[in-house]
XYZ file of C-alpha atoms in Angstrom:
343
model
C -21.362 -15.772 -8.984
C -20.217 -14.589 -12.736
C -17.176 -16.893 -14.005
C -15.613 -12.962 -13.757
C -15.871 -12.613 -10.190
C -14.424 -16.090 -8.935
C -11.574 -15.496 -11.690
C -10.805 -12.589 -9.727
C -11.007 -14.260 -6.246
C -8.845 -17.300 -7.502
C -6.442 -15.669 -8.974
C -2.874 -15.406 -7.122
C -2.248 -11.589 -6.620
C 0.746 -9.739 -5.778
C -0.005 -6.292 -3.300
C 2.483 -3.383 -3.436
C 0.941 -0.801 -1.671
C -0.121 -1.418 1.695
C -0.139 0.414 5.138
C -0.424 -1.896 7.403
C -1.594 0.794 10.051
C -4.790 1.664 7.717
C -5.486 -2.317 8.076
C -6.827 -1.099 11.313
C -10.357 -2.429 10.942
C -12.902 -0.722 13.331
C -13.901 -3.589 15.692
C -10.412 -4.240 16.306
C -9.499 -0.719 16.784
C -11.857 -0.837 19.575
C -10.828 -4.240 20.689
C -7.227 -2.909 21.545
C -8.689 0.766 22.907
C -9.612 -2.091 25.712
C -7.079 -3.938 26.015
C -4.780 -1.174 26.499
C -7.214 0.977 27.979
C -6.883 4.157 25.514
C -9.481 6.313 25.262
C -10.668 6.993 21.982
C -13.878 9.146 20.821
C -16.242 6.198 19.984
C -18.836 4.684 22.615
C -19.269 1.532 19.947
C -17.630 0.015 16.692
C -20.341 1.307 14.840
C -19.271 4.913 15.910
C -15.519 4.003 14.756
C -16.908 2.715 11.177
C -19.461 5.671 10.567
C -16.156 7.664 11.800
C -14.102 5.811 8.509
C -16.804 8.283 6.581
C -14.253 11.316 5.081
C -13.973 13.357 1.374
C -10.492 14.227 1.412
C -6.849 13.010 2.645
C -6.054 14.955 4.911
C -9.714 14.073 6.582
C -8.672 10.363 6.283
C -5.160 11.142 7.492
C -6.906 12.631 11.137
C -8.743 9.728 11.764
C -5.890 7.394 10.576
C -3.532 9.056 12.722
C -5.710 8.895 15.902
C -6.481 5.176 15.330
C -2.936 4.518 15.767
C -3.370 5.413 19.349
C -4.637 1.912 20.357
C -1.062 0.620 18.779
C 1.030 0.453 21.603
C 2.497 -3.049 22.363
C 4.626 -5.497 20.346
C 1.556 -7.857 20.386
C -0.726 -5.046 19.091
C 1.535 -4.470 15.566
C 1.944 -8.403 15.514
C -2.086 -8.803 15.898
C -2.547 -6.236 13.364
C -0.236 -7.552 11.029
C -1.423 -11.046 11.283
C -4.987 -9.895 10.641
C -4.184 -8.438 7.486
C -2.047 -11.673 6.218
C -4.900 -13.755 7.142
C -7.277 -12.181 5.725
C -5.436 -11.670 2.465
C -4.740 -15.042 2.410
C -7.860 -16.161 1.770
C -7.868 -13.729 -0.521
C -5.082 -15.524 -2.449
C -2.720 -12.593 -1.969
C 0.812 -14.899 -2.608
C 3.166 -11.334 -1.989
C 2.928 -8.696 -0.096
C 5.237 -5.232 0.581
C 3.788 -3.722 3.594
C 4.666 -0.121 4.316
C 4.568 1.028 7.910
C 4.991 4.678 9.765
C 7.538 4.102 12.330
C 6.944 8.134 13.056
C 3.465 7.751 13.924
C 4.143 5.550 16.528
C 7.496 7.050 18.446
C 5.889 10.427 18.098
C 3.206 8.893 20.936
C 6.797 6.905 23.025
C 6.299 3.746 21.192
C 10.016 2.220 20.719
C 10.778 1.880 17.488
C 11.969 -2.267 17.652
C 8.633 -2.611 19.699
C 6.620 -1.777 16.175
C 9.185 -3.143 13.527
C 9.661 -6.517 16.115
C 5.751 -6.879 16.015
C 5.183 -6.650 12.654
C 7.611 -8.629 11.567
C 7.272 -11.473 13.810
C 3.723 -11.694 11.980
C 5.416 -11.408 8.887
C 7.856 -14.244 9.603
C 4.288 -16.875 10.535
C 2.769 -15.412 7.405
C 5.209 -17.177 5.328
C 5.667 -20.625 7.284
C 1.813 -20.382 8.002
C -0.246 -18.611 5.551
C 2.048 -19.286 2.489
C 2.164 -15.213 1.722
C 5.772 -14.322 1.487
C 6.522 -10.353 2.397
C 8.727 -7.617 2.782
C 8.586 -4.533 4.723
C 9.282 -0.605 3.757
C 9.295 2.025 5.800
C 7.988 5.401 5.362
C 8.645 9.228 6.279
C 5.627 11.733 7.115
C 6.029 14.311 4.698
C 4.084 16.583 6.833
C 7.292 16.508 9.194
C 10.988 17.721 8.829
C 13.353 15.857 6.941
C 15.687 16.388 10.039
C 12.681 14.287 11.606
C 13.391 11.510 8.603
C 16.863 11.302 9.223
C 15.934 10.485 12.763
C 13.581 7.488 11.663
C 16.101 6.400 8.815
C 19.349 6.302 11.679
C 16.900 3.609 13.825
C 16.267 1.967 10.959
C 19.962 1.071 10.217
C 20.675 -1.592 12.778
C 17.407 -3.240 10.999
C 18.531 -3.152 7.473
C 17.778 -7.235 7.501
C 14.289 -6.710 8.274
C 13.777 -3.278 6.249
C 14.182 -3.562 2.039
C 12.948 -0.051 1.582
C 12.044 3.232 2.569
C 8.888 5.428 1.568
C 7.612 9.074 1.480
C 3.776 9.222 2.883
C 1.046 11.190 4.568
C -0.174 14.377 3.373
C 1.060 15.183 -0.324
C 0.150 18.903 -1.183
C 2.665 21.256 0.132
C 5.471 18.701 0.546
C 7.377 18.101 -2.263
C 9.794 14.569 -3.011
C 12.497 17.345 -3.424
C 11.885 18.372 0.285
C 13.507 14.467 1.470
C 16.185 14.347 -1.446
C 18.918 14.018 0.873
C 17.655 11.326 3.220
C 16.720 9.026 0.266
C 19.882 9.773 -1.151
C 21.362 8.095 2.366
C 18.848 5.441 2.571
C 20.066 4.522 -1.082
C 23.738 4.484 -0.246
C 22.761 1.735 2.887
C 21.301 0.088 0.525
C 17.219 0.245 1.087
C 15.201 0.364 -2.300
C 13.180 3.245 -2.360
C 9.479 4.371 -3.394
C 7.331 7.411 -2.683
C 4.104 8.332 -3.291
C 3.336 10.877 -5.872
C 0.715 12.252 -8.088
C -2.313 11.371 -6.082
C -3.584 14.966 -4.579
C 0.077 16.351 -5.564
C 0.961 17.441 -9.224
C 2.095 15.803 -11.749
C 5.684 17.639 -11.068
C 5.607 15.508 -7.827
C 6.211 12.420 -9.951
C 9.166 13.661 -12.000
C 10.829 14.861 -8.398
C 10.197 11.651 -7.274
C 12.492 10.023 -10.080
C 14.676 12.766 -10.378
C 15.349 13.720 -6.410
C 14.405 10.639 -4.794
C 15.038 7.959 -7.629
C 13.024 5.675 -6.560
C 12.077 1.828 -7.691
C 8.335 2.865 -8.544
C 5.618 5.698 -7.882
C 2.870 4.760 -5.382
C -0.603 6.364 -6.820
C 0.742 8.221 -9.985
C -2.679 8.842 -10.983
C -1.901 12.929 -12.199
C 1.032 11.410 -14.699
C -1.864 11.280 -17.277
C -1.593 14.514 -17.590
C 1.676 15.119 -18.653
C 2.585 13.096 -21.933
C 6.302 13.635 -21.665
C 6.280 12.330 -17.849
C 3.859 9.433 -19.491
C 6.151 8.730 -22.278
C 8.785 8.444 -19.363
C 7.463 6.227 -17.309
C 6.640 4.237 -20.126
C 10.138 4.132 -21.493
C 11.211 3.283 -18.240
C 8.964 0.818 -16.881
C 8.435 2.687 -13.667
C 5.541 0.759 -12.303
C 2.947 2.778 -10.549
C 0.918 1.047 -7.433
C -2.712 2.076 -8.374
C -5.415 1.852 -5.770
C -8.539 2.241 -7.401
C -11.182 2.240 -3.701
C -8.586 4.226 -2.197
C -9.240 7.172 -5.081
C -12.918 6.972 -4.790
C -12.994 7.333 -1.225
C -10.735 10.411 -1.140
C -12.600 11.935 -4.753
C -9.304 11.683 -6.367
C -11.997 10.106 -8.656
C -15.618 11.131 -8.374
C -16.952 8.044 -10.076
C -15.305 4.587 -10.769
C -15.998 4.638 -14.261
C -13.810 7.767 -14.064
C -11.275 5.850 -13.062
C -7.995 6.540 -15.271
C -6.434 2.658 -14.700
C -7.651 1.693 -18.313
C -6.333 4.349 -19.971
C -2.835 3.899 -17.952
C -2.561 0.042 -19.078
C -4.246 1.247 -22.825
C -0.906 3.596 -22.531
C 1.396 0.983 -21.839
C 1.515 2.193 -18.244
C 3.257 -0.577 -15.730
C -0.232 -0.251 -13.715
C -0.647 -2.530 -10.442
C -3.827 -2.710 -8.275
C -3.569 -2.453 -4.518
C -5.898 -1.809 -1.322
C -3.605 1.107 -0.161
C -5.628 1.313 3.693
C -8.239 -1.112 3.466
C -9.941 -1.096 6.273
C -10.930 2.779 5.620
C -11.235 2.726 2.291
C -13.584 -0.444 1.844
C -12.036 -3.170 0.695
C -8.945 -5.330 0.560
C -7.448 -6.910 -2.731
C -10.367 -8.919 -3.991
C -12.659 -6.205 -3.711
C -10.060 -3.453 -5.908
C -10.256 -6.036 -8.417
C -13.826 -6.230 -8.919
C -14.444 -2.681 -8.689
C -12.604 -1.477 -11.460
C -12.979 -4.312 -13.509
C -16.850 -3.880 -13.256
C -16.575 0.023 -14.158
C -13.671 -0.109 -16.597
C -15.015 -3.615 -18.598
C -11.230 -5.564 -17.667
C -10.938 -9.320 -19.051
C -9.056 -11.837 -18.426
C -6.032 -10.899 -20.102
C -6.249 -7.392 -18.514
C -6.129 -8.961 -15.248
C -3.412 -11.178 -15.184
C -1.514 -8.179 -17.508
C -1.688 -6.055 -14.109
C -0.715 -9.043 -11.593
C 2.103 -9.733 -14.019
C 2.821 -5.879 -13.392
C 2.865 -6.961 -10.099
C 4.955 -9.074 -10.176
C 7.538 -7.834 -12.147
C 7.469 -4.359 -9.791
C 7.939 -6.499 -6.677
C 11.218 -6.335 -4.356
C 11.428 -10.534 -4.561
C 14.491 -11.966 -6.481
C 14.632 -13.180 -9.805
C 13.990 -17.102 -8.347
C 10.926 -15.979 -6.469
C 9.475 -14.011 -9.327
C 9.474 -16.725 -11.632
C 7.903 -18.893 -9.191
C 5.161 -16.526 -8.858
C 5.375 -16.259 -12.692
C 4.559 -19.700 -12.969
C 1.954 -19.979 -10.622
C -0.013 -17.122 -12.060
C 0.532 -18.907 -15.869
C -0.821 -22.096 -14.717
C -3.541 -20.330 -13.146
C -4.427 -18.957 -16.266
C -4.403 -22.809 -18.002
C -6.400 -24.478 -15.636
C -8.938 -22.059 -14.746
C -12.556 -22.687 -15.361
C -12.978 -18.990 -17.384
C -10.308 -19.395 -19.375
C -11.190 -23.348 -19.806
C -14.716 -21.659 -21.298
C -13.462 -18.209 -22.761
């Protein structure tokens, strides 16, 4: 193994854009189909994975939304979650800020406290048992009303102590940030910290809705900022982070190659750029494997690297305290390791 490659596996990482539904890996997709006895499509896992095979996002999006299906018990979202904390925990994931679609599930008569209690039940043994602290935001469809989000965001109120955030997902072209402006503006006045995803299929005027309308914290995907300099110079002025997720854009041919990649040429810009799995499980790889990918096809260092986990940790919803923990963890990685010990 290059001194590279186990600098990327040992180093303590910080993951902002996750949905914890598109954790769903395919053998436990079918485990649960099972268990619950839902019928799904697939005779074997192997069917489910060669299923995970799609071009687009709205492809991804029909299979996603059908493998939520087999979701349909408080153990199932706390089995699901726990999977995902495990496995990034050997991964050495310290931090992570899960999204989840609360609409995906009480669309299909799932309660809404029967997903939220789940997952964060999970979350809660993550930290005494994993060591991977967390917090939870919830998204909106975009593909539905936002009559429909105002629905999702008056459950969500009784929850505020479990929920720091609220998000704007699912499919992009077609549905503007404007289209939810006055739901974040409520979720903003309760006090949830808000995000949205932008620029990833949708235009580049997606992103400056999504600070203008929406005003959110940071811009999940952001990759179409690049080309608009003002909306770069912005962000950069700002320090808007943006929650990159480089195997997530080659599956989907937002990028066609990952030497095509635009992350180097975000940080190069003095772009707040973060790496992130976005759904894992569909899109090939989980935290560890991001990193290597693009630092393979875009030539990152060290000092690259820990630039975009500081990113991380900076753009995180943790408290001043808990950043500088993580602060000084990740600095005394960077002492002792055995690549920068040599390099």
């Amino acid at each position: 193994m290059s001194l590279l490659k186990k600098f990327i596996e040992d180093l303590p990482k910080v993951e902002l854009h996750l949905h914890i539904e598109g954790s769903l890996e395919p053998s436990h997709m079918f485990a649960l189909a099972q268990r619950n006895k839902i019928k799904i499509p697939f005779k074997t896992v192997d069917e489910v994975r060669k299923a995970y095979n799609f071009s687009n996002l709205q492809d991804f999006l029909d299979i996603y939304y059908e493998g939520m299906n087999v979701l349909q018990k408080e153990q199932d979202f706390y089995d699901l979650t726990w999977a995902y904390l495990d496995r990034v925990a050997k991964q050495n994931v310290a931090h992570a800020e899960i999204f989840f679609d609360p609409q995906g599930h009480t669309a299909r008569g799932v309660k809404f406290e029967t997903v939220l209690n789940g997952i964060c039940r999970a979350l809660e043994d993550g930290k005494a048992k994993l060591g991977v602290s967390s917090c939870l935001i919830m998204c909106f469809l975009r593909h539905l009303s936002e009559e429909e989000a105002f629905k999702t965001l008056g459950q969500a109120l009784p929850h505020k102590d479990k929920i720091a955030g609220v998000g704007l997902d699912s499919s992009e072209k077609g549905h503007p940030p404007s289209k939810f402006a006055r739901v974040f503006a409520l979720a903003r006045q309760e006090g949830f910290l808000t995000v949205a995803h932008a620029g990833e299929e949708g235009p580049p005027e997606y992103i400056w809705e999504a600070l203008d309308h929406l005003k959110v914290n940071r811009i999940d995907h952001g990759n179409r900022s690049l080309e608009d300099e003002k909306l770069v110079a912005r962000l950069v002025k700002e320090g808007t982070a943006l929650t990159v997720c480089p195997l997530s854009n080659l599956k989907l041919c937002v990028v066609r190659d990952m030497k095509q990649h635009p992350l180097r040429k975000m940080l190069d810009l003095g772009l707040k750029v973060t790496i992130n799995s976005d759904d894992p499980a569909y899109f090939g790889g989980y935290m560890n494997e991001n990193y290597k990918a693009v630092t393979a096809a875009l030539s990152l260092d060290k000092n690259l690297l820990l630039a975009v986990v500081r990113n991380s940790i900076e753009a995180s919803f943790l408290d001043h305290s808990a950043k500088a923990a993580l602060r000084s963890k990740l600095d005394n990685y960077a002492r002792i390791s055995e690549f920068g010990a040599r390099f």
